[in-house]
Amino acid sequence: MSAAAADDVVEVAVVGGGIAALSAGLFAAGFGLRTTVLTEIVMGGELLNLEEVDRYPGIPGAVSGSELAGRVEAQAVEAGADFVYDDVTRVSRDSGGFLVAGLSAGVRASSVVIATGARRRTLGVPGESALEGKGISYCGTCDGPLFKDRAVAVVGDHDFAGREALVVARYAAEVTLMTSRPALELAPATRAALEASDRINVLLNAEVTGLDESGGRLAGVRIRDVRSSAETELRLAGLFVNSGMVPNTALLEALLGEDAEGGVAVDGAMRAAVPGLFAAGWARRGFGGYAVMAAADGAVAATSARDFLRPG
Ligand SMILES: Cc1cc2nc3c(=O)[nH]c(=O)nc-3n(C[C@H](O)[C@H](O)[C@H](O)COP(=O)(O)OP(=O)(O)OC[C@H]3O[C@@H](n4cnc5c(N)ncnc54)[C@H](O)[C@@H]3O)c2cc1C
């Protein structure tokens, strides 16, 4: 791996290190385009937090997220992509191309693929940030083992929340999977596994309105039934928040203004409103959520970058 110098101009700068970025890097470099993938800290993104990646075509057995990400990274390296470890703070126009500025150096590029993923949406209740790491977690695989034989809850209604409840139930004595919605959106296999578990309870129509702490750690949550407005309390040692994602697009404010909020708007070819700018995976609006969709987005974005750089 070699890093591009800051005064070089690469043909494609891919910002991000998850499967969307790695796939974009693989395809762009595979097309023979001079490609640099810039990511903060480590390659792999959210996949690094997944013990098993469900529903990835061609890999029917359990494959860990880190193994899958490592395989795609190796393919991208083999195809000739360069990798730079940098936290990209701003993407702006620069003499016909783009300046991709990072905390370390950044690069100049003729086209840019934004694949910066998303972070978990917080609950937005008072005290949440102070209790992060002291009972509140945004990663069941990372922090589940810390709650062995304790009572915990997972907030969320999507299949990923259901799967997170199954992960933390390997350690916790009791897991409450709760949502303010009237139903969970689960894949049949997840629903069956949840029903088979004697450690997992489901609580619907339950909105978390407050947090209780004791000795600087989470001790429980206050819950409001959204139908009756009745309030109850649940004693808990841990709360895993998995109630939606917020795209990481602040780096595009200079380029897109408020349009960057909520994900980059793209067409079916992953083209953003600015010519030469593309987006893939969780960083874009309308993303389908699954890893294979992020990989496909990355491949499509790289193909569109090639067509932009070499029309006809
Ligand atoms: C609990 C849970 C379970 C899941 N289970 C499955 C499953 O079983 N099967 C499945 O197919 N999918 C699953 N998913 C979804 C899967 O994780 C996503 O589809 C996938 O991670 C999206 O990839 P991405 O590349 O778009 O984003 P991410 O994986 O979020 O990667 C974004 C990358 O960009 C980097 N980055 C962010 N900002 C910057 C910046 N400013 N500068 C440089 N780099 C930056 C980040 O460090 C990260 O490396 C699950 C998700 C969750 C939360």
Coordinates of C-alpha atoms and ligand atoms in Angstrom, one line a residue:
M1 CA 0.0 0.0 0.0
S2 CA 1.3 3.4 -0.8
A3 CA -0.2 6.8 0.2
A4 CA -0.9 9.5 -2.4
A5 CA 1.0 12.7 -1.7
A6 CA -1.3 15.7 -0.8
D7 CA -0.3 17.6 -3.9
D8 CA -1.1 14.7 -6.3
V9 CA -4.4 14.5 -8.1
V10 CA -6.0 11.1 -8.0
E11 CA -8.8 10.2 -10.4
V12 CA -11.1 8.8 -7.7
A13 CA -11.0 9.6 -4.0
V14 CA -13.2 7.2 -2.0
V15 CA -14.0 8.6 1.5
G16 CA -14.9 5.9 4.1
G17 CA -13.7 2.4 5.0
G18 CA -16.8 0.2 5.2
I19 CA -17.9 -2.3 2.6
A20 CA -19.3 0.5 0.3
A21 CA -15.9 2.3 0.2
L22 CA -13.9 -1.0 -0.1
S23 CA -16.1 -2.1 -3.0
A24 CA -15.9 1.3 -4.7
G25 CA -12.1 1.2 -4.3
L26 CA -12.0 -2.4 -5.7
F27 CA -14.1 -1.4 -8.8
A28 CA -12.5 2.0 -9.4
A29 CA -8.9 0.6 -9.2
G30 CA -10.1 -2.4 -11.2
F31 CA -11.1 0.0 -14.0
G32 CA -7.5 1.2 -14.0
L33 CA -8.4 4.5 -12.4
R34 CA -5.9 6.0 -9.9
T35 CA -7.8 5.4 -6.7
T36 CA -7.2 6.4 -3.1
V37 CA -9.5 5.2 -0.3
L38 CA -9.4 7.5 2.8
T39 CA -10.7 6.3 6.1
E40 CA -10.3 7.1 9.7
I41 CA -8.5 4.7 11.9
V42 CA -9.3 1.2 10.5
M43 CA -10.9 -0.4 7.4
G44 CA -14.2 -2.4 7.8
G45 CA -16.7 0.1 9.2
E46 CA -19.8 -1.3 10.9
L47 CA -19.0 -4.8 9.7
L48 CA -16.2 -4.9 12.3
N49 CA -18.9 -5.0 14.9
L50 CA -20.8 -8.0 13.4
E51 CA -20.0 -11.5 14.6
E52 CA -22.0 -12.9 11.7
V53 CA -23.1 -11.2 8.5
D54 CA -26.6 -12.5 7.6
R55 CA -27.8 -12.6 4.0
Y56 CA -24.7 -11.9 2.1
P57 CA -25.0 -13.8 -1.2
G58 CA -22.5 -16.5 -1.9
I59 CA -21.6 -16.8 1.8
P60 CA -24.4 -19.0 3.2
G61 CA -22.6 -20.0 6.4
A62 CA -21.6 -17.7 9.2
V63 CA -18.9 -15.2 8.2
S64 CA -17.8 -12.6 10.6
G65 CA -18.0 -9.0 9.5
S66 CA -14.2 -8.5 10.0
E67 CA -13.5 -11.5 7.8
L68 CA -15.8 -10.2 5.0
A69 CA -14.3 -6.7 5.2
G70 CA -10.8 -8.1 5.2
R71 CA -11.5 -10.1 2.1
V72 CA -12.9 -7.1 0.2
E73 CA -10.0 -4.9 1.4
A74 CA -7.5 -7.5 0.1
Q75 CA -9.3 -7.5 -3.3
A76 CA -9.1 -3.7 -3.4
V77 CA -5.4 -3.8 -2.6
E78 CA -4.8 -6.4 -5.3
A79 CA -6.7 -4.2 -7.8
G80 CA -4.3 -1.4 -7.1
A81 CA -6.2 1.0 -4.7
D82 CA -4.1 3.1 -2.4
F83 CA -5.2 3.5 1.3
V84 CA -4.8 6.6 3.4
Y85 CA -5.7 6.7 7.1
D86 CA -7.2 10.1 7.6
D87 CA -10.3 11.6 9.1
V88 CA -11.8 13.6 6.2
T89 CA -13.2 16.9 7.5
R90 CA -14.3 18.7 4.3
V91 CA -14.8 18.0 0.6
S92 CA -14.9 21.2 -1.6
R93 CA -14.4 22.2 -5.2
D94 CA -10.9 22.8 -6.3
S95 CA -9.8 24.0 -9.8
G96 CA -12.2 21.8 -11.7
G97 CA -11.9 18.9 -9.3
F98 CA -12.2 18.3 -5.5
L99 CA -10.1 19.0 -2.5
V100 CA -10.6 16.2 0.0
A101 CA -9.2 17.7 3.2
G102 CA -8.4 15.5 6.2
L103 CA -6.9 16.0 9.7
S104 CA -3.6 14.6 8.4
A105 CA -3.3 15.6 4.8
G106 CA -6.1 14.7 2.4
V107 CA -5.9 14.5 -1.4
R108 CA -7.0 16.4 -4.5
A109 CA -9.2 14.3 -6.8
S110 CA -11.0 14.5 -10.1
S111 CA -14.0 12.6 -8.6
V112 CA -15.1 11.6 -5.1
V113 CA -17.2 8.7 -3.8
I114 CA -18.7 9.5 -0.4
A115 CA -19.0 6.2 1.6
T116 CA -18.8 7.5 5.1
G117 CA -21.6 5.3 6.5
A118 CA -23.7 6.4 9.4
R119 CA -23.7 6.5 13.2
R120 CA -26.5 5.3 15.5
R121 CA -29.2 7.7 16.2
T122 CA -29.2 8.6 19.9
L123 CA -32.4 8.4 22.0
G124 CA -32.3 12.1 22.7
V125 CA -33.2 11.8 26.4
P126 CA -31.4 13.9 29.0
G127 CA -28.3 12.4 30.5
E128 CA -27.7 10.0 27.5
S129 CA -24.3 11.2 26.5
A130 CA -23.0 11.3 30.1
L131 CA -24.0 7.6 30.6
E132 CA -22.4 6.4 27.3
G133 CA -19.9 3.8 28.3
K134 CA -21.5 3.7 31.8
G135 CA -24.5 1.5 30.9
I136 CA -25.5 3.0 27.5
S137 CA -24.0 1.4 24.5
Y138 CA -24.3 1.7 20.7
C139 CA -22.7 -1.7 20.0
G140 CA -24.0 -5.0 21.3
T141 CA -21.1 -7.1 20.0
C142 CA -18.5 -4.8 21.6
D143 CA -20.2 -4.3 24.9
G144 CA -22.5 -7.3 25.4
P145 CA -19.9 -9.3 27.4
L146 CA -19.8 -6.4 29.9
F147 CA -23.3 -7.2 31.1
K148 CA -23.0 -10.9 32.0
D149 CA -25.9 -12.0 34.2
R150 CA -27.4 -8.5 34.3
A151 CA -30.7 -7.1 33.0
V152 CA -30.4 -5.0 29.8
A153 CA -32.6 -3.6 27.1
V154 CA -32.2 -3.1 23.4
V155 CA -34.1 -0.1 21.9
G156 CA -35.2 -0.6 18.2
D157 CA -37.7 -2.2 16.0
H158 CA -35.6 -3.3 12.9
D159 CA -34.2 -6.7 12.3
F160 CA -30.8 -5.5 13.2
A161 CA -32.1 -4.6 16.7
G162 CA -33.6 -8.1 17.0
R163 CA -30.3 -9.6 16.1
E164 CA -28.5 -7.3 18.6
A165 CA -30.9 -8.6 21.3
L166 CA -29.9 -12.2 20.4
V167 CA -26.2 -11.2 20.7
V168 CA -26.5 -9.6 24.1
A169 CA -28.8 -12.4 25.4
R170 CA -25.7 -14.7 25.2
Y171 CA -24.4 -12.8 28.2
A172 CA -27.3 -11.0 29.9
A173 CA -29.7 -12.6 32.4
E174 CA -32.6 -10.8 30.8
V175 CA -33.1 -8.7 27.7
T176 CA -36.0 -6.5 26.9
L177 CA -36.3 -5.6 23.2
M178 CA -38.4 -2.4 23.2
T179 CA -39.8 0.0 20.7
S180 CA -42.3 2.9 20.7
R181 CA -43.8 1.3 17.5
P182 CA -46.7 -1.2 17.6
A183 CA -44.7 -4.0 15.9
L184 CA -41.2 -5.2 15.2
E185 CA -39.9 -5.5 11.6
L186 CA -38.2 -8.8 11.8
A187 CA -37.0 -11.4 9.4
P188 CA -38.8 -14.7 10.1
A189 CA -35.5 -16.4 11.3
T190 CA -34.9 -13.6 13.7
R191 CA -38.5 -13.7 15.0
A192 CA -38.2 -17.4 15.5
A193 CA -34.9 -17.1 17.4
L194 CA -36.3 -14.4 19.6
E195 CA -39.4 -16.4 20.4
A196 CA -37.2 -19.5 21.2
S197 CA -35.2 -17.5 23.7
D198 CA -36.3 -17.6 27.4
R199 CA -34.2 -14.6 28.2
I200 CA -35.8 -12.1 25.8
N201 CA -39.0 -10.2 26.3
V202 CA -40.5 -7.8 23.8
L203 CA -42.1 -4.5 24.9
L204 CA -44.1 -2.6 22.2
N205 CA -45.5 0.9 22.2
A206 CA -42.8 1.7 24.9
E207 CA -41.0 5.0 24.6
V208 CA -38.0 5.7 26.7
T209 CA -38.6 9.1 28.3
G210 CA -35.8 9.2 31.0
L211 CA -32.8 7.5 32.4
D212 CA -32.1 6.7 36.0
E213 CA -28.5 6.6 37.3
S214 CA -26.9 5.4 40.4
G215 CA -23.2 6.1 41.3
G216 CA -22.6 7.5 37.8
R217 CA -23.9 4.4 36.0
L218 CA -27.2 3.6 34.4
A219 CA -29.6 2.0 36.8
G220 CA -32.9 2.0 34.9
V221 CA -35.1 3.7 32.3
R222 CA -38.5 5.5 32.5
I223 CA -40.9 4.3 29.9
R224 CA -44.2 5.8 28.6
D225 CA -46.8 3.7 26.9
V226 CA -47.5 5.7 23.8
R227 CA -51.2 4.5 23.7
S228 CA -52.2 5.1 27.3
S229 CA -49.4 7.6 28.4
A230 CA -49.0 5.4 31.4
E231 CA -45.5 5.6 32.9
T232 CA -43.4 2.8 34.3
E233 CA -39.8 2.1 35.3
L234 CA -37.5 -0.7 34.3
R235 CA -34.4 -1.5 36.4
L236 CA -31.5 -2.1 34.0
A237 CA -27.7 -2.2 34.0
G238 CA -27.4 -1.8 30.2
L239 CA -29.2 -0.1 27.4
F240 CA -28.3 -0.8 23.8
V241 CA -29.6 1.9 21.4
N242 CA -30.3 0.6 17.9
S243 CA -33.2 2.8 16.8
G244 CA -31.9 4.2 13.4
M245 CA -28.9 5.6 11.7
V246 CA -27.7 9.1 10.9
P247 CA -25.6 9.5 7.8
N248 CA -22.1 10.9 8.3
T249 CA -22.3 13.8 5.8
A250 CA -21.1 16.8 7.8
L251 CA -17.9 16.8 5.6
L252 CA -20.1 17.9 2.7
E253 CA -21.6 21.0 4.2
A254 CA -19.3 23.3 2.1
L255 CA -20.4 21.5 -1.1
L256 CA -24.1 20.7 -0.5
G257 CA -25.1 22.9 2.4
E258 CA -28.2 21.7 4.2
D259 CA -28.9 19.2 1.4
A260 CA -26.2 17.0 2.9
E261 CA -28.3 16.3 6.0
G262 CA -30.0 13.0 6.1
G263 CA -27.7 11.5 3.5
V264 CA -26.5 12.5 0.0
A265 CA -29.3 12.5 -2.5
V266 CA -28.3 10.4 -5.6
D267 CA -29.9 9.0 -8.7
G268 CA -29.9 5.3 -9.6
A269 CA -26.3 5.6 -10.8
M270 CA -25.2 7.0 -7.4
R271 CA -24.6 10.4 -8.9
A272 CA -25.1 13.4 -6.6
A273 CA -26.2 16.9 -7.7
V274 CA -22.5 18.0 -8.1
P275 CA -20.9 16.6 -11.2
G276 CA -18.1 14.2 -10.2
L277 CA -19.5 13.5 -6.8
F278 CA -21.0 10.1 -6.0
A279 CA -22.3 8.4 -2.8
A280 CA -22.7 4.8 -1.7
G281 CA -24.1 2.8 1.2
W282 CA -25.4 4.3 4.5
A283 CA -24.1 7.8 3.5
R284 CA -26.7 8.1 0.8
R285 CA -30.4 8.7 1.0
G286 CA -32.6 5.7 0.4
F287 CA -30.0 3.1 1.3
G288 CA -31.5 -0.4 1.8
G289 CA -29.5 -1.3 4.9
Y290 CA -27.8 -4.6 4.1
A291 CA -24.0 -5.0 3.4
V292 CA -24.6 -6.5 -0.1
M293 CA -26.5 -3.4 -1.0
A294 CA -23.6 -1.2 0.2
A295 CA -21.2 -3.2 -1.8
A296 CA -23.4 -2.9 -4.9
D297 CA -23.7 0.9 -4.3
G298 CA -19.9 1.1 -4.2
A299 CA -19.5 -0.8 -7.4
V300 CA -22.2 1.3 -9.2
A301 CA -20.6 4.6 -7.9
A302 CA -17.2 3.5 -9.2
T303 CA -18.7 2.7 -12.5
S304 CA -20.3 6.1 -12.7
A305 CA -17.0 7.8 -11.7
R306 CA -15.3 5.9 -14.6
D307 CA -18.0 7.1 -17.0
F308 CA -17.7 10.7 -15.7
L309 CA -13.9 10.7 -16.1
R310 CA -13.8 8.8 -19.4
P311 CA -17.0 9.5 -21.2
G312 CA -17.7 7.4 -24.3
Ligands
LIG1 C1 -26.6 -4.2 14.7 C2 -26.4 -4.3 13.2 C3 -26.4 -5.6 12.6 C4 -26.3 -5.7 11.2 N1 -26.4 -6.9 10.7 C5 -26.2 -7.1 9.3 C6 -26.3 -8.4 8.7 O1 -26.4 -9.4 9.4 N2 -26.2 -8.4 7.3 C7 -26.0 -7.3 6.6 O2 -25.9 -7.5 5.3 N3 -25.9 -6.1 7.1 C8 -26.0 -5.9 8.5 N4 -25.9 -4.7 9.0 C9 -25.8 -3.5 8.1 C10 -24.3 -3.3 7.7 O3 -23.5 -3.1 8.8 C11 -24.3 -2.1 6.7 O4 -25.1 -2.4 5.6 C12 -22.9 -1.7 6.2 O5 -22.0 -1.6 7.3 C13 -23.0 -0.4 5.5 O6 -21.7 -0.2 5.0 P1 -21.2 1.3 4.7 O7 -19.8 1.1 4.0 O8 -22.2 2.1 4.0 O9 -21.0 2.1 6.1 P2 -20.1 1.7 7.4 O10 -20.0 0.3 7.6 O11 -20.8 2.5 8.5 O12 -18.7 2.4 7.1 C14 -18.4 3.7 7.0 C15 -16.9 4.0 7.1 O13 -16.6 5.3 6.9 C16 -15.6 5.8 7.8 N5 -15.8 7.2 7.9 C17 -16.9 7.9 8.4 N6 -16.7 9.2 8.4 C18 -15.4 9.4 7.9 C19 -14.6 10.5 7.6 N7 -15.1 11.8 7.8 N8 -13.4 10.4 7.1 C20 -12.9 9.1 6.8 N9 -13.7 8.0 7.1 C21 -14.9 8.1 7.6 C22 -16.0 5.0 9.1 O14 -14.9 4.9 9.9 C23 -16.3 3.6 8.5 O15 -15.1 2.9 8.2 C24 -26.1 -4.5 10.4 C25 -26.0 -3.3 11.0 C26 -26.2 -3.2 12.4 C27 -26.1 -1.8 13.0

